[in-house]
PDB file of N, CA, C and O in Angstrom:
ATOM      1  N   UNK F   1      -5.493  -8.766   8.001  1.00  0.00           N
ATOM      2  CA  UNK F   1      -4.415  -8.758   7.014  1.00  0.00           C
ATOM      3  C   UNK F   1      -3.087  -8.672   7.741  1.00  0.00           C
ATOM      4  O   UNK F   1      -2.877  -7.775   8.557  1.00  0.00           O
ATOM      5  N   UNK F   2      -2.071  -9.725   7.407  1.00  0.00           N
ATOM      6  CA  UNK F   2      -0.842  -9.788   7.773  1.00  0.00           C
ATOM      7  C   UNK F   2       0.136  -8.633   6.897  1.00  0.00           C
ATOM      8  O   UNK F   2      -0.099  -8.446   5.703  1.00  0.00           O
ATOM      9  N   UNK F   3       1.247  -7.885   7.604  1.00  0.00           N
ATOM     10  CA  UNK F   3       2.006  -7.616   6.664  1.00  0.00           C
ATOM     11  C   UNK F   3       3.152  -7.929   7.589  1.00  0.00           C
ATOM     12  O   UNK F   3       3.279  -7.774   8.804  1.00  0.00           O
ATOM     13  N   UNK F   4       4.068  -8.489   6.526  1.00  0.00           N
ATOM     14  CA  UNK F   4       6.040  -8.634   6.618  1.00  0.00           C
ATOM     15  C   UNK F   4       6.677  -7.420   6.091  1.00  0.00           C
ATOM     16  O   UNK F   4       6.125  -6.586   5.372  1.00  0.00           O
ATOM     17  N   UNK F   5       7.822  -7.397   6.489  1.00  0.00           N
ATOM     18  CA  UNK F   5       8.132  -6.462   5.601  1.00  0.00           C
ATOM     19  C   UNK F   5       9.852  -6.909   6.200  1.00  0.00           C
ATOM     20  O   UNK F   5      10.500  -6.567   7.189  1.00  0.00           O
ATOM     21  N   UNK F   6      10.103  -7.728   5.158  1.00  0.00           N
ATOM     22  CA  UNK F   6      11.614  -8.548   4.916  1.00  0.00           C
ATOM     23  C   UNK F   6      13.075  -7.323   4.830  1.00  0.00           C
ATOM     24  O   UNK F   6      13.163  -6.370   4.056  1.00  0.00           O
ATOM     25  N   UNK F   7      13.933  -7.687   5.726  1.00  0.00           N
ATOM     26  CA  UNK F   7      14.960  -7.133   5.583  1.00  0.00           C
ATOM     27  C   UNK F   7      16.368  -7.565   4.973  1.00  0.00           C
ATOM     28  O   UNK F   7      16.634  -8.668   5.451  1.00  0.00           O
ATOM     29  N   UNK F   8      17.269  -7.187   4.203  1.00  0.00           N
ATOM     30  CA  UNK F   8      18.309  -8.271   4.033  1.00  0.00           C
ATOM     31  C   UNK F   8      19.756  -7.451   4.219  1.00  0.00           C
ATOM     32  O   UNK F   8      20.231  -6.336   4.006  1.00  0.00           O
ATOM     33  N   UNK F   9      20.203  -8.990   4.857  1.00  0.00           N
ATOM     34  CA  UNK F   9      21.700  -8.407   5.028  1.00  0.00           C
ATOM     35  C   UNK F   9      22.150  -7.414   3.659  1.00  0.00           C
ATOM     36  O   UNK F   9      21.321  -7.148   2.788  1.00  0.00           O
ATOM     37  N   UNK F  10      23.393  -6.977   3.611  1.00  0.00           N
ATOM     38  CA  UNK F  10      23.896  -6.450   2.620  1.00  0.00           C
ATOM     39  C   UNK F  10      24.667  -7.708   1.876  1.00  0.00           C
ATOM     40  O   UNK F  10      24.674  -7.844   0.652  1.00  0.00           O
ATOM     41  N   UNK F  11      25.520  -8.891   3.095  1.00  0.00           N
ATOM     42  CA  UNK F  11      26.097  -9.924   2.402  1.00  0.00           C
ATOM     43  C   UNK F  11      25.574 -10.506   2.235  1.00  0.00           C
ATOM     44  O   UNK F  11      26.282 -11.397   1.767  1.00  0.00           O
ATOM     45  N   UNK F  12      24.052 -11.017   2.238  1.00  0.00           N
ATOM     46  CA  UNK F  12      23.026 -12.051   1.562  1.00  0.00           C
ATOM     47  C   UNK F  12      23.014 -11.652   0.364  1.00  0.00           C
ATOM     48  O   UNK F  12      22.707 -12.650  -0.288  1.00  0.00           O
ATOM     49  N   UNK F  13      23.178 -10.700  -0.405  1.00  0.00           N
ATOM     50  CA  UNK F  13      22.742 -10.330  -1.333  1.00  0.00           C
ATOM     51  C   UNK F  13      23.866 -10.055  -2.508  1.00  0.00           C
ATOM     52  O   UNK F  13      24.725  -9.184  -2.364  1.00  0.00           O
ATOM     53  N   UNK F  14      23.775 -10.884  -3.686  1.00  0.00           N
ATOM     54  CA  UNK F  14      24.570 -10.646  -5.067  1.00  0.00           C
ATOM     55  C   UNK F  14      23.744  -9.743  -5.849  1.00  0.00           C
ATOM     56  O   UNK F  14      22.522  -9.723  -5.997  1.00  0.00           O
ATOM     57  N   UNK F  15      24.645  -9.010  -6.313  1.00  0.00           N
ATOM     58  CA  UNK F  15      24.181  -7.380  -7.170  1.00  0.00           C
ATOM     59  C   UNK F  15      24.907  -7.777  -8.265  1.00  0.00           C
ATOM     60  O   UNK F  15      26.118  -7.999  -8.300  1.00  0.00           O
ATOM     61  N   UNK F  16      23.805  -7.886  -9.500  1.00  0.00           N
ATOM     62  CA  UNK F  16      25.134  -7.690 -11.304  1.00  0.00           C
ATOM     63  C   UNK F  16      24.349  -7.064 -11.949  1.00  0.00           C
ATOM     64  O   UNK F  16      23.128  -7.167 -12.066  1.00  0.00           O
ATOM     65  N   UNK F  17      24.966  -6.494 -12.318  1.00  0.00           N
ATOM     66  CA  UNK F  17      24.909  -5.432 -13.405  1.00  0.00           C
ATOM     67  C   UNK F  17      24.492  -6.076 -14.728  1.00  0.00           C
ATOM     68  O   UNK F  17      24.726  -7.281 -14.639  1.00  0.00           O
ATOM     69  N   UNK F  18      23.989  -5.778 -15.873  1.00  0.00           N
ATOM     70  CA  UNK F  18      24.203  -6.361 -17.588  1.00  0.00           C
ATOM     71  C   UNK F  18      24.217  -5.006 -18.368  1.00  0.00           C
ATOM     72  O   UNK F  18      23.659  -3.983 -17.972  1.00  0.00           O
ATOM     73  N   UNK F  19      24.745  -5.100 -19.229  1.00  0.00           N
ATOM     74  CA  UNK F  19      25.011  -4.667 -20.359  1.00  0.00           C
ATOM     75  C   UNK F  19      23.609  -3.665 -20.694  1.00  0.00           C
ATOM     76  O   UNK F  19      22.603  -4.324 -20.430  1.00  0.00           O
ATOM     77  N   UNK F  20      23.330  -2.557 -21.094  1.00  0.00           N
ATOM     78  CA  UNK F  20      24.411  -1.419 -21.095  1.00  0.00           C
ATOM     79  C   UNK F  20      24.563  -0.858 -19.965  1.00  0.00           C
ATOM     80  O   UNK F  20      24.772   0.353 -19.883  1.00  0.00           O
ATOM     81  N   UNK F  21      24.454  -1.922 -18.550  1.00  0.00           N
ATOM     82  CA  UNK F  21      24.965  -1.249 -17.518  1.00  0.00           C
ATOM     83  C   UNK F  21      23.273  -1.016 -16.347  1.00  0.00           C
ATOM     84  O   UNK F  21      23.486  -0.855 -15.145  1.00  0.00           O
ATOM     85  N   UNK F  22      22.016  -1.023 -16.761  1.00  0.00           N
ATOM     86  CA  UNK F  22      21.006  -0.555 -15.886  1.00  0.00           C
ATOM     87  C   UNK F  22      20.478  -2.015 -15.941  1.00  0.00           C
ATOM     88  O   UNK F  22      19.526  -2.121 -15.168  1.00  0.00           O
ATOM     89  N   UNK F  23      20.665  -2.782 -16.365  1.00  0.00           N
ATOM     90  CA  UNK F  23      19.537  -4.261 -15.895  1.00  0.00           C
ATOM     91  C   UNK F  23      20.356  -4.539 -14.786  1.00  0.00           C
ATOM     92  O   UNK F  23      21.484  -4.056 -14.693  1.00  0.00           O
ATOM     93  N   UNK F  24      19.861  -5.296 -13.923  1.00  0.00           N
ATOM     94  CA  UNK F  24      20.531  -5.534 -12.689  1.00  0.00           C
ATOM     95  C   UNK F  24      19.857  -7.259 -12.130  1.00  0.00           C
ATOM     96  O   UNK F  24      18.634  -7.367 -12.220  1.00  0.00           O
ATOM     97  N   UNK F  25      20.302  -7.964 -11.825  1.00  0.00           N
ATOM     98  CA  UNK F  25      19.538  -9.192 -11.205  1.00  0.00           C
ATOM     99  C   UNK F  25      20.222  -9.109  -9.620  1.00  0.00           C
ATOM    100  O   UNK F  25      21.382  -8.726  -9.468  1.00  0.00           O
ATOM    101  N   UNK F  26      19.686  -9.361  -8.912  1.00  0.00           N
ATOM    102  CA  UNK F  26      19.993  -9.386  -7.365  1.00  0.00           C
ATOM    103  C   UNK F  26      19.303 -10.755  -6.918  1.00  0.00           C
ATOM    104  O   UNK F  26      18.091 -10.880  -7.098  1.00  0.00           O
ATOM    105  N   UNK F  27      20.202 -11.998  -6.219  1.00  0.00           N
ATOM    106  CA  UNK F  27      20.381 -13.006  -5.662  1.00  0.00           C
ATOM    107  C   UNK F  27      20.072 -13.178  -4.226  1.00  0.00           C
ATOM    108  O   UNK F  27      21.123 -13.228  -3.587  1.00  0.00           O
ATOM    109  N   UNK F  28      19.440 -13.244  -3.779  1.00  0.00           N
ATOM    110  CA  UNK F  28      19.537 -13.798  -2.123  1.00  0.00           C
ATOM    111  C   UNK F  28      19.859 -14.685  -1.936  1.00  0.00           C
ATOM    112  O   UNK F  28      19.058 -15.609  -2.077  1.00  0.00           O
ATOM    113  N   UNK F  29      21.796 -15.093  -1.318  1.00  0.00           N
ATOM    114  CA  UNK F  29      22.201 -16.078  -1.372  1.00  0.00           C
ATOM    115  C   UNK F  29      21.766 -17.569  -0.410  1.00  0.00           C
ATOM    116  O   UNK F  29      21.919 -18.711  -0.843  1.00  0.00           O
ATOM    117  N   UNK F  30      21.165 -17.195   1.061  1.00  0.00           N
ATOM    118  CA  UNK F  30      20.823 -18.326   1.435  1.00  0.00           C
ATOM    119  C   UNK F  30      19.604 -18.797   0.763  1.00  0.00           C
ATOM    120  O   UNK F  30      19.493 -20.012   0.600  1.00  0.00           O
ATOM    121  N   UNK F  31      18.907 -18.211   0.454  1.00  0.00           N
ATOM    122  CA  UNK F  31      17.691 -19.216  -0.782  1.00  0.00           C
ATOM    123  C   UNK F  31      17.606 -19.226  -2.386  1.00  0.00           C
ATOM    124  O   UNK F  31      16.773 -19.676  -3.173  1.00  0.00           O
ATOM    125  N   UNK F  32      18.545 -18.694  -2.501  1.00  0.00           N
ATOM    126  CA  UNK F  32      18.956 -18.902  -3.632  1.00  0.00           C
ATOM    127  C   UNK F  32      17.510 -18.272  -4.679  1.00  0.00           C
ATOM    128  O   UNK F  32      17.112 -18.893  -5.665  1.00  0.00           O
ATOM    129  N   UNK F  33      17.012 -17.203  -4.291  1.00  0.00           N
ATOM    130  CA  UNK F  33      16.004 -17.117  -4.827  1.00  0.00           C
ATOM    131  C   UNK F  33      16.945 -16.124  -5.985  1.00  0.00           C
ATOM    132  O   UNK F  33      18.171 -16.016  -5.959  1.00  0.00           O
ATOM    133  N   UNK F  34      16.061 -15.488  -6.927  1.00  0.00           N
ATOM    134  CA  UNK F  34      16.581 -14.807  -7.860  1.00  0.00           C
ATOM    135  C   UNK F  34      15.790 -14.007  -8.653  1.00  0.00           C
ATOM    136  O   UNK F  34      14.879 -14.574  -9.256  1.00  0.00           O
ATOM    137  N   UNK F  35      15.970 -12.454  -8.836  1.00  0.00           N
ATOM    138  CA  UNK F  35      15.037 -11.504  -9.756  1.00  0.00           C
ATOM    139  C   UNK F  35      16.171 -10.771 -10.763  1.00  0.00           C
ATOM    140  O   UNK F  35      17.397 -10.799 -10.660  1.00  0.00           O
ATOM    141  N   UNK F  36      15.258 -10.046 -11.862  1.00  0.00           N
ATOM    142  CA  UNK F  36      15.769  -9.479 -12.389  1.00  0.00           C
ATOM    143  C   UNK F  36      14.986  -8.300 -13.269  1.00  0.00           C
ATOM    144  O   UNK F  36      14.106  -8.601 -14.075  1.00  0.00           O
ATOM    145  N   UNK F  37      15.417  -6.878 -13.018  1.00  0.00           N
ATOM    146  CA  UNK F  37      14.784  -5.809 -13.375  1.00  0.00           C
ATOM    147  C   UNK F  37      15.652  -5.488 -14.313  1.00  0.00           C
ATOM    148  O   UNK F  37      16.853  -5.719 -14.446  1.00  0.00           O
ATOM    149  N   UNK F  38      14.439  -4.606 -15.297  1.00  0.00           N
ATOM    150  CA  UNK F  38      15.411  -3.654 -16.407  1.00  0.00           C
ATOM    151  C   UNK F  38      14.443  -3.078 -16.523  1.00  0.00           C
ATOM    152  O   UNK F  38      14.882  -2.267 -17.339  1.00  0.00           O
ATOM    153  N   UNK F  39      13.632  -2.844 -16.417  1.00  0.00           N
ATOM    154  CA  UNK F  39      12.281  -1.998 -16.531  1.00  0.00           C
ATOM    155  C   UNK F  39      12.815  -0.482 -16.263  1.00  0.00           C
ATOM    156  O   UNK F  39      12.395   0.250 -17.159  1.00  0.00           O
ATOM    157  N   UNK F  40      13.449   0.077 -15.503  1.00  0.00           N
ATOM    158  CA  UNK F  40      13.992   1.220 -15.039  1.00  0.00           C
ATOM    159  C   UNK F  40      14.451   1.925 -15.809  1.00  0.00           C
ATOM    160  O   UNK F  40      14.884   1.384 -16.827  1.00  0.00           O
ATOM    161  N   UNK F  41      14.580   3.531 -15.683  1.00  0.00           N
ATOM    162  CA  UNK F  41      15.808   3.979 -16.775  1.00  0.00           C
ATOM    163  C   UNK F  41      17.166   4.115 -15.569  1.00  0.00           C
ATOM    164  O   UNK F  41      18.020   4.927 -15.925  1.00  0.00           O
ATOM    165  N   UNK F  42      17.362   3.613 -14.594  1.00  0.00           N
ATOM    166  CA  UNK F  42      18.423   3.853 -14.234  1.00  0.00           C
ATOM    167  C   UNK F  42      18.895   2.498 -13.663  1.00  0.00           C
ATOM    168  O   UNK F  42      17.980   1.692 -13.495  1.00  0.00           O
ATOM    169  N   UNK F  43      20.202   2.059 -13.314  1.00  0.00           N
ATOM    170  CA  UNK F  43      20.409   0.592 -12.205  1.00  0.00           C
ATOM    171  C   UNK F  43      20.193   1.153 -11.378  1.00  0.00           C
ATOM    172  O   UNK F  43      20.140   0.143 -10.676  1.00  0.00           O
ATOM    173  N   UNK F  44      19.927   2.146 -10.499  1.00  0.00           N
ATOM    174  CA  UNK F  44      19.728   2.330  -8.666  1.00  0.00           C
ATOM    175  C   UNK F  44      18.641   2.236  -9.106  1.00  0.00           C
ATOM    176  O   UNK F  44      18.490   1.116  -8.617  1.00  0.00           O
ATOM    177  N   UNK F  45      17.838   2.383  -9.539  1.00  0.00           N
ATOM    178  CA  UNK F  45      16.056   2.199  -9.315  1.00  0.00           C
ATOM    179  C   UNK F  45      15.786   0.640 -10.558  1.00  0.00           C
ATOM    180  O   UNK F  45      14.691   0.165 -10.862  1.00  0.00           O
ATOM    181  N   UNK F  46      16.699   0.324 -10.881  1.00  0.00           N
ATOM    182  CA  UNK F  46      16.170  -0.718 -11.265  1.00  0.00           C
ATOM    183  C   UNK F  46      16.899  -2.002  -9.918  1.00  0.00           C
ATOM    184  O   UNK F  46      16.260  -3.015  -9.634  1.00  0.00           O
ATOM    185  N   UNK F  47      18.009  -1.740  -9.385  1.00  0.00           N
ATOM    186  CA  UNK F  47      18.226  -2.409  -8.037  1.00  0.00           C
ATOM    187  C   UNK F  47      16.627  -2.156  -7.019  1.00  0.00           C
ATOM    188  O   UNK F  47      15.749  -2.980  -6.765  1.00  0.00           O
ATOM    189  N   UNK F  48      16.730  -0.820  -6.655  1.00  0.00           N
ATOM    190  CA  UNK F  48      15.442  -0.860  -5.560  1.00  0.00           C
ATOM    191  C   UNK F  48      14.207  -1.669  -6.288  1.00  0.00           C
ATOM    192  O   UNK F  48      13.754  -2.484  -5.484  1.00  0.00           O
ATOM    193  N   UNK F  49      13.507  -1.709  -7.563  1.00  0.00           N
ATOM    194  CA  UNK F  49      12.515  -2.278  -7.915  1.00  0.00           C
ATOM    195  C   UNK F  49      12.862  -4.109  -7.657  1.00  0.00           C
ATOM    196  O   UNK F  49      12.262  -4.926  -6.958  1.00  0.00           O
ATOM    197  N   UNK F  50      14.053  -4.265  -8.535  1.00  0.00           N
ATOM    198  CA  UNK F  50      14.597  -5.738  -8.079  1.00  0.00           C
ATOM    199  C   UNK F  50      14.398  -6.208  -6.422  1.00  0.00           C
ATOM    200  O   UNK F  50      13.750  -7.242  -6.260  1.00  0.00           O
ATOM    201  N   UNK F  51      14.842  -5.612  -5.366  1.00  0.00           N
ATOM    202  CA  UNK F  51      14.791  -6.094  -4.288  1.00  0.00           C
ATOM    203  C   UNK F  51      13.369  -5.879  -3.597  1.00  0.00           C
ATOM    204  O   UNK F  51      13.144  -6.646  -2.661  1.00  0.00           O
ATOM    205  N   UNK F  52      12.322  -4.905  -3.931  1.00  0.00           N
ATOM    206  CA  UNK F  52      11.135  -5.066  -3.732  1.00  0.00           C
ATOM    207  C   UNK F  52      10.723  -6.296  -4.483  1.00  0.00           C
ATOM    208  O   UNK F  52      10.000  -6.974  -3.754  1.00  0.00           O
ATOM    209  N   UNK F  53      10.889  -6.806  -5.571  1.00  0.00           N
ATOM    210  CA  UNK F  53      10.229  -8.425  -6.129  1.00  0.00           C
ATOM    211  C   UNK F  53      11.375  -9.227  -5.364  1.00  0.00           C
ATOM    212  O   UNK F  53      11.207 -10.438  -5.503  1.00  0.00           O
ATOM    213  N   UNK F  54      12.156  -9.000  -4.826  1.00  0.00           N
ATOM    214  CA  UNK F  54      13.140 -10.194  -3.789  1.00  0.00           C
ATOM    215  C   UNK F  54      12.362 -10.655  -2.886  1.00  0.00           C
ATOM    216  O   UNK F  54      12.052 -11.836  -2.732  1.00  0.00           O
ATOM    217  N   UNK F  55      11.921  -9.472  -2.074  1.00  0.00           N
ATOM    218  CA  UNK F  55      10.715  -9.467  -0.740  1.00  0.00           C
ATOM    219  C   UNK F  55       9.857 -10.068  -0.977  1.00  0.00           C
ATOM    220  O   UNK F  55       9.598 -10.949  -0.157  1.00  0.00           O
ATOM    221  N   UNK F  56       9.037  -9.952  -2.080  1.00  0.00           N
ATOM    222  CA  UNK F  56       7.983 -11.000  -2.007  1.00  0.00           C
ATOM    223  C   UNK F  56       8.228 -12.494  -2.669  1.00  0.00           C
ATOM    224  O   UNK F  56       7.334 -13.339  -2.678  1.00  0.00           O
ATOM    225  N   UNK F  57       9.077 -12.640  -3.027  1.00  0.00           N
ATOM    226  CA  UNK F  57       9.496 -13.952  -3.973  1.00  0.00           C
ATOM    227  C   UNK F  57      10.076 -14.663  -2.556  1.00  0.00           C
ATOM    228  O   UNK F  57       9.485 -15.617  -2.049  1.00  0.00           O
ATOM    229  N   UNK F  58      11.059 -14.200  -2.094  1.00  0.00           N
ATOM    230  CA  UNK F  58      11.479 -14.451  -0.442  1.00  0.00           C
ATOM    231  C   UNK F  58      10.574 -15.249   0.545  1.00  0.00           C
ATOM    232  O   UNK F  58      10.603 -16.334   1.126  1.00  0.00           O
ATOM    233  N   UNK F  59       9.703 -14.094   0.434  1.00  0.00           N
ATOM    234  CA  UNK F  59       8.366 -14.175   1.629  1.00  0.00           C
ATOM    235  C   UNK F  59       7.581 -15.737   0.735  1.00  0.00           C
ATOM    236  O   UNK F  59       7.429 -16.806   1.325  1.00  0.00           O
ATOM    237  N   UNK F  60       7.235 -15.538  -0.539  1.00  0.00           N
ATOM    238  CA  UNK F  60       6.768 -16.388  -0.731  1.00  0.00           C
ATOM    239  C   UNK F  60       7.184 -18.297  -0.556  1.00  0.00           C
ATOM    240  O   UNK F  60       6.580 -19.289  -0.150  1.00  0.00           O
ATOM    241  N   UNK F  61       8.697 -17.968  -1.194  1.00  0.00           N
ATOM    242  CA  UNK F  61       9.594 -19.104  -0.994  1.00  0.00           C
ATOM    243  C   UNK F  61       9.610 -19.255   0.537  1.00  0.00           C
ATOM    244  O   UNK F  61       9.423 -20.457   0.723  1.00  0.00           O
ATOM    245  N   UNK F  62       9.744 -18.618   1.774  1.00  0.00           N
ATOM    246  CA  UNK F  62       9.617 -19.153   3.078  1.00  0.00           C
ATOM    247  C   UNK F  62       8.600 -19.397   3.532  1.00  0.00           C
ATOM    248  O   UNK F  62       8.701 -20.317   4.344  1.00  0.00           O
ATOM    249  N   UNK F  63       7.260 -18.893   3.380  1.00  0.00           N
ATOM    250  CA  UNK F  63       5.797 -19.363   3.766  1.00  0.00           C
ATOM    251  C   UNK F  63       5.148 -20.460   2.838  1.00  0.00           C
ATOM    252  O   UNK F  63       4.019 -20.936   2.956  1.00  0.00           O
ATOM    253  N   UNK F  64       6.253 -20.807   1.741  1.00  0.00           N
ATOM    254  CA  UNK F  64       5.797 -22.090   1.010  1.00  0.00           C
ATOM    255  C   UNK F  64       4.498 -21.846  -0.052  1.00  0.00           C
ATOM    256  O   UNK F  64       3.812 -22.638  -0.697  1.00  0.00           O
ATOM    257  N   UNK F  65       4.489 -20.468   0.068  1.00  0.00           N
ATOM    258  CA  UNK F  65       3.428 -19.891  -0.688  1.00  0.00           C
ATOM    259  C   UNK F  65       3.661 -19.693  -2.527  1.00  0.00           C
ATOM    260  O   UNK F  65       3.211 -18.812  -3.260  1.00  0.00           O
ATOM    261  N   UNK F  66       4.213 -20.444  -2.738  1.00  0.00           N
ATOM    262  CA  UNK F  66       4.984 -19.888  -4.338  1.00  0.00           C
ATOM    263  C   UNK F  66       3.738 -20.615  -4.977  1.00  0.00           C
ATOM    264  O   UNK F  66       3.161 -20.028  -5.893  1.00  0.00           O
ATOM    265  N   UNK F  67       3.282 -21.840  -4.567  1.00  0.00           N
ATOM    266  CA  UNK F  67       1.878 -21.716  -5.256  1.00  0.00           C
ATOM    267  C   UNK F  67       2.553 -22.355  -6.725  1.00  0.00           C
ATOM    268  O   UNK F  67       2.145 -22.003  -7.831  1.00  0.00           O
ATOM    269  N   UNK F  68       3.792 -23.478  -6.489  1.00  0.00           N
ATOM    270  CA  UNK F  68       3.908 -24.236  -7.641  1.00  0.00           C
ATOM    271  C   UNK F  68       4.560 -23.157  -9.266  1.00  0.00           C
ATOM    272  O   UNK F  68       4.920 -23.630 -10.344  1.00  0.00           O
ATOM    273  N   UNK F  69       4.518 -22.032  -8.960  1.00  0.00           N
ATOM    274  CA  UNK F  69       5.506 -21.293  -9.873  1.00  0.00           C
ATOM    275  C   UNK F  69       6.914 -21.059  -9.289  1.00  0.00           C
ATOM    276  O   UNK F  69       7.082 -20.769  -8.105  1.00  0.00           O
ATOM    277  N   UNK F  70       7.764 -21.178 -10.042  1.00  0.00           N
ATOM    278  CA  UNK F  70       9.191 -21.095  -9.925  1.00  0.00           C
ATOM    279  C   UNK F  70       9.786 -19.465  -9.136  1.00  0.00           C
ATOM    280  O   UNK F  70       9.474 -18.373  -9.609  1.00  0.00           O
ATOM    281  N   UNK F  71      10.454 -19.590  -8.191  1.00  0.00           N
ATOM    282  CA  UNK F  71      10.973 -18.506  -7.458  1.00  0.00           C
ATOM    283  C   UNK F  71      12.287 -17.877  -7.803  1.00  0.00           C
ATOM    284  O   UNK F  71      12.691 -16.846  -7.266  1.00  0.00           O
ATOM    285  N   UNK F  72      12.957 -18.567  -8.755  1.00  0.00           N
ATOM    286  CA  UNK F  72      13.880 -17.700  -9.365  1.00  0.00           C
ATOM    287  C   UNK F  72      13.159 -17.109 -10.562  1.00  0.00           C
ATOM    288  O   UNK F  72      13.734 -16.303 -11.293  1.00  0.00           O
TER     289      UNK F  72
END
């Protein structure tokens, strides 16, 4: 078993906020990949959950592994 474990700049990365303030979507700008959490009761833990599904959406989009589902 392989493991990665993806790091990202701070400027690769777009952070927004939505309405009432805890959904958060986070961007990785050179691949343009894209998530978005609200599951959380807070935005700092709905950011950290967002960038854990970055990592693997990432990983997947660079090993070509997306497996024909959409990576944003």
């Amino acid at each position: 078993v392989m493991s990665f474990m993806i790091e990202f700049d701070a400027k690769d990365l777009q952070c927004d906020t939505y309405e009432p303030g805890v959904s958060v979507r986070v961007t990785q700008l050179p691949t343009g990949v894209v998530v978005f959490c609200s599951s959380e009761s807070t935005q700092a833990k709905n950011r950290e959950k967002a960038i854990e599904k970055l990592r693997i959406k990432v990983l997947a989009y660079l090993t070509g592994s997306a497996g024909g589902w959409p990576v944003s």
